mmCIF file of C-alpha atoms and ligand atoms in Angstrom:
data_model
loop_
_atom_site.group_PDB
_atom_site.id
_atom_site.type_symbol
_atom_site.label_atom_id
_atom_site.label_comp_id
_atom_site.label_asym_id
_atom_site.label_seq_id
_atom_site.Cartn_x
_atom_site.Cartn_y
_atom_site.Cartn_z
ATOM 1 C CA UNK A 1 -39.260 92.038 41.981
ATOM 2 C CA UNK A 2 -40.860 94.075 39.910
ATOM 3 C CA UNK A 3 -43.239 94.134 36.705
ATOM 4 C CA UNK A 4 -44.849 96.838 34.869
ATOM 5 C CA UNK A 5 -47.813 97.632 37.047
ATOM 6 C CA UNK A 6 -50.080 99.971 34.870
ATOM 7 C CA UNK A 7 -52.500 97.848 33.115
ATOM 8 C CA UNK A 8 -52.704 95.487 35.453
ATOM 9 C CA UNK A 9 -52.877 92.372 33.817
ATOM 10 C CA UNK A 10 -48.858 92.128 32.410
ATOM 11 C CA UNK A 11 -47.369 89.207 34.238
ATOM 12 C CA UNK A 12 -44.826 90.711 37.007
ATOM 13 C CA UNK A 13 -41.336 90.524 35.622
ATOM 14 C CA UNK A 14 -39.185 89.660 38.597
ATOM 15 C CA UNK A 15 -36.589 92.796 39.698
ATOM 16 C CA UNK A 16 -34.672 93.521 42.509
ATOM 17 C CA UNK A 17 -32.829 96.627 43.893
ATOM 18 C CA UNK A 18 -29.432 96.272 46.508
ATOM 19 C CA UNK A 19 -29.616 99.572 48.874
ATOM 20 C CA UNK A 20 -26.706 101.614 49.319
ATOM 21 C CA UNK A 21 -26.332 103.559 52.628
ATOM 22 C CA UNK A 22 -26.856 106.930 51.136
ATOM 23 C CA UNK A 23 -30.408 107.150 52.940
ATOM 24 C CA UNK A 24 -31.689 110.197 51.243
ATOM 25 C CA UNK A 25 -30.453 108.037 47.655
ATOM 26 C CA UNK A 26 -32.515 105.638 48.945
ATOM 27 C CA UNK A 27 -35.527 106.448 50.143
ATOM 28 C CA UNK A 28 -35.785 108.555 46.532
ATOM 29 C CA UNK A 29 -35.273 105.627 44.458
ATOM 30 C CA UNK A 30 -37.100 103.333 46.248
ATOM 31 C CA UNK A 31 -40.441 105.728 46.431
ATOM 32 C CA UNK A 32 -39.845 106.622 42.612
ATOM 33 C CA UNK A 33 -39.461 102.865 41.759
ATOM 34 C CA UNK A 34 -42.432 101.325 43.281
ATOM 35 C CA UNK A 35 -44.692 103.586 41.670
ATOM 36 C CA UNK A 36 -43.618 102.040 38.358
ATOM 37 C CA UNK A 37 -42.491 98.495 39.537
ATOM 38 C CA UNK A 38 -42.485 95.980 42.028
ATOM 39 C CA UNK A 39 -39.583 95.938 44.293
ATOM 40 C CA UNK A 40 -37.498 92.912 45.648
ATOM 41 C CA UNK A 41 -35.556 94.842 48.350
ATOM 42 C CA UNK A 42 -33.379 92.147 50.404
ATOM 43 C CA UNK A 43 -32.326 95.199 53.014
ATOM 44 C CA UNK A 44 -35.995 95.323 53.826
ATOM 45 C CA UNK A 45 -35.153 91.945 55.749
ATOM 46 C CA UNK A 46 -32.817 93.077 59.173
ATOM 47 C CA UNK A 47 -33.412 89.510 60.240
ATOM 48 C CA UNK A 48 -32.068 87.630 56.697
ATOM 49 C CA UNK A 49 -28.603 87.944 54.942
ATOM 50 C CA UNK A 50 -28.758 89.047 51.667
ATOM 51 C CA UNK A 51 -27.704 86.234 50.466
ATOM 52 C CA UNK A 52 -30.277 83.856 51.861
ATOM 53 C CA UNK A 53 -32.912 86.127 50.699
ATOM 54 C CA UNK A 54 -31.921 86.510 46.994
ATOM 55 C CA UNK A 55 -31.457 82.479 46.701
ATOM 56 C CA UNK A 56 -35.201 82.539 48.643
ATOM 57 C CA UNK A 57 -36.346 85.015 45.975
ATOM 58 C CA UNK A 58 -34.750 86.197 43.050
ATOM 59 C CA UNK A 59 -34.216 82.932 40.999
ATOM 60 C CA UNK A 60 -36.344 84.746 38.687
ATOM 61 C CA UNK A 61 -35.546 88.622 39.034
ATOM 62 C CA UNK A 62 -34.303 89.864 35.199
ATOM 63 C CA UNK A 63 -33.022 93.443 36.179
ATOM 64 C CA UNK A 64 -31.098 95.150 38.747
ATOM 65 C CA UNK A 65 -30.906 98.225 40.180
ATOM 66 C CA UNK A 66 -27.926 98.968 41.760
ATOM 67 C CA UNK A 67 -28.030 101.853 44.100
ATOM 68 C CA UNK A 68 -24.723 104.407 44.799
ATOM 69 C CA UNK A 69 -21.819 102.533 44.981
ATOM 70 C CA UNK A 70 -22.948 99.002 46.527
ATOM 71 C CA UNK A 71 -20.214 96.154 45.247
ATOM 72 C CA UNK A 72 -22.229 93.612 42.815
ATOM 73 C CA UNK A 73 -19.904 90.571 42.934
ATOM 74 C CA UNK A 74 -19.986 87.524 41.801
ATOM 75 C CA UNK A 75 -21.131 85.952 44.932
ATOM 76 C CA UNK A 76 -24.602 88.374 44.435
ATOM 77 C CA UNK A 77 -24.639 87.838 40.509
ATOM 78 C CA UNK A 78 -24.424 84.133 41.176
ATOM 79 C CA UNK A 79 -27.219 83.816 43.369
ATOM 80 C CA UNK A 80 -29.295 85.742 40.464
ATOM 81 C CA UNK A 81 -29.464 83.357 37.277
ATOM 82 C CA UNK A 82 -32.176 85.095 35.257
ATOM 83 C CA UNK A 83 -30.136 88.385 35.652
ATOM 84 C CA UNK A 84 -30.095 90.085 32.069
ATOM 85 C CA UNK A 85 -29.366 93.385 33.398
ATOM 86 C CA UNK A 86 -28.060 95.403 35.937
ATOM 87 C CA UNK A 87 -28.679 99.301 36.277
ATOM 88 C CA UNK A 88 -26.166 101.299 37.715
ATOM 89 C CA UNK A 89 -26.980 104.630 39.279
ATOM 90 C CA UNK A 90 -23.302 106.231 39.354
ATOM 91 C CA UNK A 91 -21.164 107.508 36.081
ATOM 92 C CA UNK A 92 -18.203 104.575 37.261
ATOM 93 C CA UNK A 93 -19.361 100.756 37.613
ATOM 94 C CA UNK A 94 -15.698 99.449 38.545
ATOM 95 C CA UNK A 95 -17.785 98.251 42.110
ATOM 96 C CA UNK A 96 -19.903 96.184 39.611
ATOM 97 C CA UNK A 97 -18.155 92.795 38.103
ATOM 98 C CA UNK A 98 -18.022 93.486 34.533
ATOM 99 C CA UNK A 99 -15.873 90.571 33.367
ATOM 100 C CA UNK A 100 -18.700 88.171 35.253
ATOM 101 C CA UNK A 101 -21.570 90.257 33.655
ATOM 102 C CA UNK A 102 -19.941 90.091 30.149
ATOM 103 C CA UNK A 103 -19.125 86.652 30.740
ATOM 104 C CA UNK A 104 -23.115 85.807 31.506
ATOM 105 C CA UNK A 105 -23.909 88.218 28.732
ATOM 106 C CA UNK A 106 -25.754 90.413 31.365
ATOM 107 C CA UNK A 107 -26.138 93.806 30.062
ATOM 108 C CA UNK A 108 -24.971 97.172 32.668
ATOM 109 C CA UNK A 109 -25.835 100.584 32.505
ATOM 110 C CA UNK A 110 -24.830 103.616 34.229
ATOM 111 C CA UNK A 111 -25.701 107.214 35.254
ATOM 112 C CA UNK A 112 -25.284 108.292 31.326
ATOM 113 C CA UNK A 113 -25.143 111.737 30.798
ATOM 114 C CA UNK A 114 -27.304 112.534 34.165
ATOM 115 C CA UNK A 115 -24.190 113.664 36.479
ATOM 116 C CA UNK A 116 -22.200 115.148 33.300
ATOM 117 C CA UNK A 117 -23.013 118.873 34.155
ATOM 118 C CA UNK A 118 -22.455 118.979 37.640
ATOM 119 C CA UNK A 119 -19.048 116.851 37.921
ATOM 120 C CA UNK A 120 -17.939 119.033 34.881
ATOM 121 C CA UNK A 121 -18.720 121.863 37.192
ATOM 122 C CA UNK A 122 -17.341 120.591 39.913
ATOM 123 C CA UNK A 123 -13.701 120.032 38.567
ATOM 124 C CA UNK A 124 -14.008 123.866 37.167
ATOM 125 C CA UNK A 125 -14.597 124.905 40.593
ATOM 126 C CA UNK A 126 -11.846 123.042 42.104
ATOM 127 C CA UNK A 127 -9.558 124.380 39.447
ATOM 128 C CA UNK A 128 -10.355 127.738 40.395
ATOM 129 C CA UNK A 129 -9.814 127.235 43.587
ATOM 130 C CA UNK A 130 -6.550 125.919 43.318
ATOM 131 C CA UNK A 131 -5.189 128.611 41.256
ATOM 132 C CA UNK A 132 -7.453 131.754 43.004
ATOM 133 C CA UNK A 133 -6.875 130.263 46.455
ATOM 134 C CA UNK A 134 -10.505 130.613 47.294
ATOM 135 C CA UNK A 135 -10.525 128.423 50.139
ATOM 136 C CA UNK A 136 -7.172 129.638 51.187
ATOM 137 C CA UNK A 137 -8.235 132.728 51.183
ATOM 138 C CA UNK A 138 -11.201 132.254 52.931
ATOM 139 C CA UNK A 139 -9.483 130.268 55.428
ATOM 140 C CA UNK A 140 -7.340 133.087 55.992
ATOM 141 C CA UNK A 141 -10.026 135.807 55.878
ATOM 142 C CA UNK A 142 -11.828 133.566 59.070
ATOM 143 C CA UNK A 143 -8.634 133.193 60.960
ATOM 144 C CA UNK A 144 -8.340 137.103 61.036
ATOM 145 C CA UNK A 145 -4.951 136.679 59.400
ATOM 146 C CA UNK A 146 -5.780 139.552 56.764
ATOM 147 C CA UNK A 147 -5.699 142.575 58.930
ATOM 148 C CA UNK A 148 -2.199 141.512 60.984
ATOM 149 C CA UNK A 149 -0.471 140.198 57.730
ATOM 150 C CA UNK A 150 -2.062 142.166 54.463
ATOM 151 C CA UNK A 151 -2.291 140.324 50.987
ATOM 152 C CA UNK A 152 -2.221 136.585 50.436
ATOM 153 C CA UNK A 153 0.226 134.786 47.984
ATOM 154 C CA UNK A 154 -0.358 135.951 44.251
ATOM 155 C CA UNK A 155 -2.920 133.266 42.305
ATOM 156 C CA UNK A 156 -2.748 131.824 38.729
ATOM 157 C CA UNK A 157 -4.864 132.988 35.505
ATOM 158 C CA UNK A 158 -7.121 130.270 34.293
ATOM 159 C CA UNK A 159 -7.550 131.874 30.903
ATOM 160 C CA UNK A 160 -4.862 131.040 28.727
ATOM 161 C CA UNK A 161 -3.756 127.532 30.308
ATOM 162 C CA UNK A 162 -3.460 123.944 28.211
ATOM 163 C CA UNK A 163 -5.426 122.078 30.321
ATOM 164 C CA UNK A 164 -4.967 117.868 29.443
ATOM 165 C CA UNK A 165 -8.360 115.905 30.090
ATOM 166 C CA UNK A 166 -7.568 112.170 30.956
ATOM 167 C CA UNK A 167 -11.096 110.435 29.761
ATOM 168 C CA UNK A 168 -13.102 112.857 27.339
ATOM 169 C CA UNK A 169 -16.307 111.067 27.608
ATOM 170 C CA UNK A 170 -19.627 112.764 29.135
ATOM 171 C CA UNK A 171 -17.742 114.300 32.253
ATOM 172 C CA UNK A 172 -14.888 115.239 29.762
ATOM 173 C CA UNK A 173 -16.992 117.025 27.010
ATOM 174 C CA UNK A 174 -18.695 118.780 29.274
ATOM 175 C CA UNK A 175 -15.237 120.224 31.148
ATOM 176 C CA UNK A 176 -13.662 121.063 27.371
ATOM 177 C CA UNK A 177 -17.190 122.951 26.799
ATOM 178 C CA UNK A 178 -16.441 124.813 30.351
ATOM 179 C CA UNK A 179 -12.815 125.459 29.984
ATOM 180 C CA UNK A 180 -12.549 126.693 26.294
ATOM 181 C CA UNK A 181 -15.021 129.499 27.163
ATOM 182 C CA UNK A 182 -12.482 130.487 29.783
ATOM 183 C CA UNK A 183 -10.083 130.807 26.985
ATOM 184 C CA UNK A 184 -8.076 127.337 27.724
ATOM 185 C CA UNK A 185 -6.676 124.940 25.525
ATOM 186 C CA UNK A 186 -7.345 121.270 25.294
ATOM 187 C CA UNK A 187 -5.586 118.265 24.751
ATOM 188 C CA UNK A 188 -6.730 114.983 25.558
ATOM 189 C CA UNK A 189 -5.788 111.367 26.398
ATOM 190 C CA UNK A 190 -8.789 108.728 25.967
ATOM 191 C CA UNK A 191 -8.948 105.149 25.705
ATOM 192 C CA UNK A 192 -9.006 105.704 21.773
ATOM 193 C CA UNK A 193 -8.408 108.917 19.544
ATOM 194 C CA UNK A 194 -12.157 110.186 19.202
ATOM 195 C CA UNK A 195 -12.421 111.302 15.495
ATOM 196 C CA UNK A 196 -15.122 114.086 16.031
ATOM 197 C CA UNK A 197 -12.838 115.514 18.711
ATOM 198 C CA UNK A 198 -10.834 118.535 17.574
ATOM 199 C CA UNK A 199 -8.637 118.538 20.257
ATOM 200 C CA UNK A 200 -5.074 117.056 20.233
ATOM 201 C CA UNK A 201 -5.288 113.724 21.166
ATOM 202 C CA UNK A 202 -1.866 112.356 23.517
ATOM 203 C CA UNK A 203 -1.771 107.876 23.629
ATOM 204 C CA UNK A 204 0.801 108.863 26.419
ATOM 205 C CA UNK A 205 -0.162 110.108 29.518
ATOM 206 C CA UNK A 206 2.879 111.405 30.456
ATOM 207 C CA UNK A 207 3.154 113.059 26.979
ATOM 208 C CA UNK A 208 0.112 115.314 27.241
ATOM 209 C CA UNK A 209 0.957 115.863 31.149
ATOM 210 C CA UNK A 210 4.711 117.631 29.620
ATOM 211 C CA UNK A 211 2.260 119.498 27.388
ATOM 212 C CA UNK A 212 -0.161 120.540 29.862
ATOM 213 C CA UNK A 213 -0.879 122.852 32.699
ATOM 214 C CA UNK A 214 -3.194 120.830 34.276
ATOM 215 C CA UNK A 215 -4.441 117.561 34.208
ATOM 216 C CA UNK A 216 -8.090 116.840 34.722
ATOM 217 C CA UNK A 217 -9.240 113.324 35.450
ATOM 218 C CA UNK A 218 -12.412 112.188 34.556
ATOM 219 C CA UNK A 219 -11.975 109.020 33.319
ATOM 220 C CA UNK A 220 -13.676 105.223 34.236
ATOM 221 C CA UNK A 221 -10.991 103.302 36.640
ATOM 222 C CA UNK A 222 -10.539 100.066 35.117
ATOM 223 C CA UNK A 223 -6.788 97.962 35.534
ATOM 224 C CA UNK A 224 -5.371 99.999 32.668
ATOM 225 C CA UNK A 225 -6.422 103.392 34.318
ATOM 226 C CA UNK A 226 -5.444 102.279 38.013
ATOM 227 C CA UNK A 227 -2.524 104.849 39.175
ATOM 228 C CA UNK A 228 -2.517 106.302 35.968
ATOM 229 C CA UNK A 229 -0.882 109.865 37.247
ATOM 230 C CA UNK A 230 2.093 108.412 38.643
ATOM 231 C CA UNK A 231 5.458 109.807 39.831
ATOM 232 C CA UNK A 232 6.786 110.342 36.098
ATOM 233 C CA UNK A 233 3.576 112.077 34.655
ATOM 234 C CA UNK A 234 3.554 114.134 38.043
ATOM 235 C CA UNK A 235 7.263 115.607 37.394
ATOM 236 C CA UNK A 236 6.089 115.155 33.539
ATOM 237 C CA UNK A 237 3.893 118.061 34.359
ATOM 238 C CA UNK A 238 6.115 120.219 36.609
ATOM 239 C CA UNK A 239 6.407 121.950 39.641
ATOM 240 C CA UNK A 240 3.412 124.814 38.591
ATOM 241 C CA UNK A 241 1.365 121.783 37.375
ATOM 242 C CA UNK A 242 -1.882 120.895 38.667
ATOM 243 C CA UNK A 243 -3.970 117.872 39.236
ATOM 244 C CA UNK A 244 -7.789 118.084 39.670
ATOM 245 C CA UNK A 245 -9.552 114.454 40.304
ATOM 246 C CA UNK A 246 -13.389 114.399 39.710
ATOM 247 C CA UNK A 247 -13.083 110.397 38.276
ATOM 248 C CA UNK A 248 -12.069 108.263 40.827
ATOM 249 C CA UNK A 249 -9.242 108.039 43.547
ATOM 250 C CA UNK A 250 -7.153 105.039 42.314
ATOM 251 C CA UNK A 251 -6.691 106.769 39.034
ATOM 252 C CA UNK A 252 -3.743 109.024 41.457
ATOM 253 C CA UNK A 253 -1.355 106.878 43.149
ATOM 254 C CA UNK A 254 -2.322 109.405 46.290
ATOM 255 C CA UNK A 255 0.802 108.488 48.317
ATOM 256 C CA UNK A 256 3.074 109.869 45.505
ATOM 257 C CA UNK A 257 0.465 112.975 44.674
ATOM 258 C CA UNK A 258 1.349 113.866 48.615
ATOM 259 C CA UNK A 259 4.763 113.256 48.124
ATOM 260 C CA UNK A 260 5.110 115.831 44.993
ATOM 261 C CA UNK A 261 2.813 118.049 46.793
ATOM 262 C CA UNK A 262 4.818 118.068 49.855
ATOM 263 C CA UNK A 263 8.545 118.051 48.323
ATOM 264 C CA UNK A 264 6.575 121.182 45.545
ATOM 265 C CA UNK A 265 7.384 118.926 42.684
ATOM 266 C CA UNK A 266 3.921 119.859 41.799
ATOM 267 C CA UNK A 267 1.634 123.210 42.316
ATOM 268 C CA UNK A 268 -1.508 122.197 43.116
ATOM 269 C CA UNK A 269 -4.243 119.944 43.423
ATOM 270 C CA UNK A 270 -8.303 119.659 43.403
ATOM 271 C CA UNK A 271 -9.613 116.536 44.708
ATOM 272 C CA UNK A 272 -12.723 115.150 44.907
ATOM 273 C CA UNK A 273 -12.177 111.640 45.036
ATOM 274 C CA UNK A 274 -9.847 109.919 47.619
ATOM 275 C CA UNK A 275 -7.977 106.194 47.293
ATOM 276 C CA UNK A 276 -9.946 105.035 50.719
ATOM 277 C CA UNK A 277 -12.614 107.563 51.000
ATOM 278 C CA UNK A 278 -13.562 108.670 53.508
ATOM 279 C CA UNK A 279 -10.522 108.550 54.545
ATOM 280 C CA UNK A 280 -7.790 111.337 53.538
ATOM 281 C CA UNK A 281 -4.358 111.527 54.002
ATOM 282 C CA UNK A 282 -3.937 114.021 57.057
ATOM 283 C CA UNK A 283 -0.649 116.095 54.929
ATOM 284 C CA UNK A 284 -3.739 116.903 52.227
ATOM 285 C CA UNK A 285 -5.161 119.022 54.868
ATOM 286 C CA UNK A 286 -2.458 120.487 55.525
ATOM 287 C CA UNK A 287 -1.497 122.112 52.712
ATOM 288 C CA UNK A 288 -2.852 125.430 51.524
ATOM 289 C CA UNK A 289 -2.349 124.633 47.596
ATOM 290 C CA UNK A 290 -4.926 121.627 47.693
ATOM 291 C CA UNK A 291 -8.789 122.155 48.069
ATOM 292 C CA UNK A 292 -10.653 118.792 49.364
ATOM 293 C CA UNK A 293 -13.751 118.026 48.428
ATOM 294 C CA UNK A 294 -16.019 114.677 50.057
ATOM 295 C CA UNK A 295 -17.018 112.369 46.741
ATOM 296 C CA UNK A 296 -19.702 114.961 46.163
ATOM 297 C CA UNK A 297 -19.740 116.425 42.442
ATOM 298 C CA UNK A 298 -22.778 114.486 42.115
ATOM 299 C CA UNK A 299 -24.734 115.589 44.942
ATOM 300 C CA UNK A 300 -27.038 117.814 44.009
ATOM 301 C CA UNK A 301 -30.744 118.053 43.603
ATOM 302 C CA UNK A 302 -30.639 118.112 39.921
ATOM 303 C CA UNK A 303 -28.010 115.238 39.328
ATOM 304 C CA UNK A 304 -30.426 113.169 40.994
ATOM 305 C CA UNK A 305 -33.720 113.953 39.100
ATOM 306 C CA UNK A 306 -31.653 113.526 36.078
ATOM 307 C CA UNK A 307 -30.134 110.069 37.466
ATOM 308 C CA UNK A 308 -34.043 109.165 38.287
ATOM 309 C CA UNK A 309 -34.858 109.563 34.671
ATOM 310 C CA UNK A 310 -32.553 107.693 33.702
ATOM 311 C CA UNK A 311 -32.486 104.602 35.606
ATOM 312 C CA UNK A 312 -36.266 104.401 34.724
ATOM 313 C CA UNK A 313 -35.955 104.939 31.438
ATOM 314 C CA UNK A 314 -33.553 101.963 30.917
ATOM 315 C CA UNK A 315 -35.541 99.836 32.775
ATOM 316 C CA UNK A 316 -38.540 100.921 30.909
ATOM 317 C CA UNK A 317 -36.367 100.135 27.769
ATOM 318 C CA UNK A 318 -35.536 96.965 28.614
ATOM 319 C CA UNK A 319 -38.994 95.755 29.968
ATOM 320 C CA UNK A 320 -40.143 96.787 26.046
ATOM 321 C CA UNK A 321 -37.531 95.351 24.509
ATOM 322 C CA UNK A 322 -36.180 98.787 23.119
ATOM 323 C CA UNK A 323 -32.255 99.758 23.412
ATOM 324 C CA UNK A 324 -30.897 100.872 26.435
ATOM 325 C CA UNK A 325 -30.474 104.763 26.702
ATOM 326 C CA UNK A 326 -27.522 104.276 28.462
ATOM 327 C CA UNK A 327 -25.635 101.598 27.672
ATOM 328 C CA UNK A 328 -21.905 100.782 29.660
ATOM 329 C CA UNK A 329 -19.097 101.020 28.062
ATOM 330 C CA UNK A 330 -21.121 103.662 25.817
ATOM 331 C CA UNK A 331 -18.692 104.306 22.870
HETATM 332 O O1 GLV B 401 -18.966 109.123 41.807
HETATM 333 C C1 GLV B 401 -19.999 109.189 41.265
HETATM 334 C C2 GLV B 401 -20.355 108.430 40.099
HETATM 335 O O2 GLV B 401 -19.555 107.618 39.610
HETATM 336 O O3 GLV B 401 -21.475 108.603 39.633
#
């Protein structure tokens, strides 16, 4: 529960935070947080369910905090009826029940623009990867393969490639930014055709994956974006095509991405994010054309500070009645 707490004399507006079991994410929000506000923390309670402690105590908690990716379900939102907000701290909310929070009219942020940067450098890396064989050739550098066996496998230019973003939001921009300085082209596919966007804009996913090199996915999973690289956009793109994943994992369907990958219906892939993380289909590891990568585009110093801001400045928005900085959806 929490209320402004400088001045003093502001009646405590009631707030609660659900802890996710990233302990570093925690113990960082949780410090930061009760400097400014007053903290309902129903983990704090080994001995109580969650459940029984947020009907106990937060009948009048406004605002939410929730941490990583902790599921915020109905069962949680019901046992909250003063709830006007929720604040995410991740760039997808599809663990948070929208339809429920719309329904109740409660408002949901999420990480903004704070992660932007580093996921957008992320999936650059991974491309790179893919098509120098970094890790590959590391991997084969370490196993002392080089001197016994000479020069790996020839790579793949990045400059010059058409490169199709799936979801050219925050994430998205900042990739397009990244790639056309690399000398790439751009093509997009987005919920809607963004007017101020210069890029081609494709409706079809399978349309911009024949006209692309690579597919980058960076978009929200929702039901309309669940699976969205299927079997037809994967031999839509072709057996040099690449898929790098920075969004979410049930935007692939995975057990068809192995299947292309396997069968070289497809060159390559980056992933970062897995259909049942952390679990990852054993064949993945196995191959030498796909670089791995454990959820963590995100994780870095700077992400966080940046994720700090911005969870407190919402908060501090909506405890003074101003607009949200980072409303979700945001366009
Ligand atoms: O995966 C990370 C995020 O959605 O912020």
């Amino acid at each position: 529960m929490v209320g402004k707490q400088k001045g003093g004399h502001q009646e405590q507006e009631p707030f609660t935070i659900l802890i996710h079991r990233f302990p570093a994410f925690n113990l960082f929000f949780c410090t930061s947080l009760r400097e400014h506000y007053r903290l309902l923390d129903p983990h704090n309670s080994p001995e109580e369910s969650v459940h029984s402690y947020l009907s106990r105590e937060a009948q009048k908690v406004r605002a939410l905090v929730c941490v990583g990716h902790t599921p915020l379900k109905s069962d949680v939102l019901g046992l909250l009826p003063s709830l006007e907000l929720v604040v995410g701290s991740s760039a997808g909310v599809e663990h948070i029940d929208l339809p429920e929070c719309r329904r109740r009219g409660i408002a949901v942020t999420n990480a903004g623009t704070a992660f932007s940067e580093d996921v957008a450098d992320c999936a650059i890396a991974l491309l790179i990867d893919v098509l120098r064989r970094v890790s590959s050739g590391d991997r084969y550098v370490r196993s002392g393969l080089w001197p016994k066996c000479g020069h790996i496998a020839l790579g793949s230019k990045l400059g010059g490639k058409r490169i199709g973003i799936i979801g050219l939001g925050n994430i998205g921009s900042e990739i397009a930014k990244r790639l056309l300085a690399f000398g790439c082209s751009i093509a997009y596919n987005s919920r809607k055709k963004k007017v101020s966007v210069p890029f081609p804009f494709y409706a079809n996913v399978r349309d911009l994956a024949a006209n692309s090199d690579v597919l980058v996915l960076c978009c929200s999973l929702t039901n309309e974006t669940y699976h969205i690289i299927n079997t037809d956009v994967m031999k839509a793109l072709g057996k040099d095509g690449v898929v790098i994943n920075v969004g979410r994992g049930g935007l692939v369907d995975e057990k068809e991405l192995v299947r292309s990958l396997v069968g070289g219906e497809i060159g390559g892939a980056g992933l970062d994010v897995f259909e049942d993380e952390p679990d990852v289909p054993k064949e993945l590891c196995e191959l030498d054309n796909v670089v791995l990568s454990p959820h963590a585009s995100v994780l870095t110093p700077e992400s966080f500070e940046a994720l700090h801001d911005t969870v407190l400045a919402n908060l501090n928005a909506f405890f003074s009645n101003k607009p949200l900085v980072s409303p979700f959806p945001n366009e």
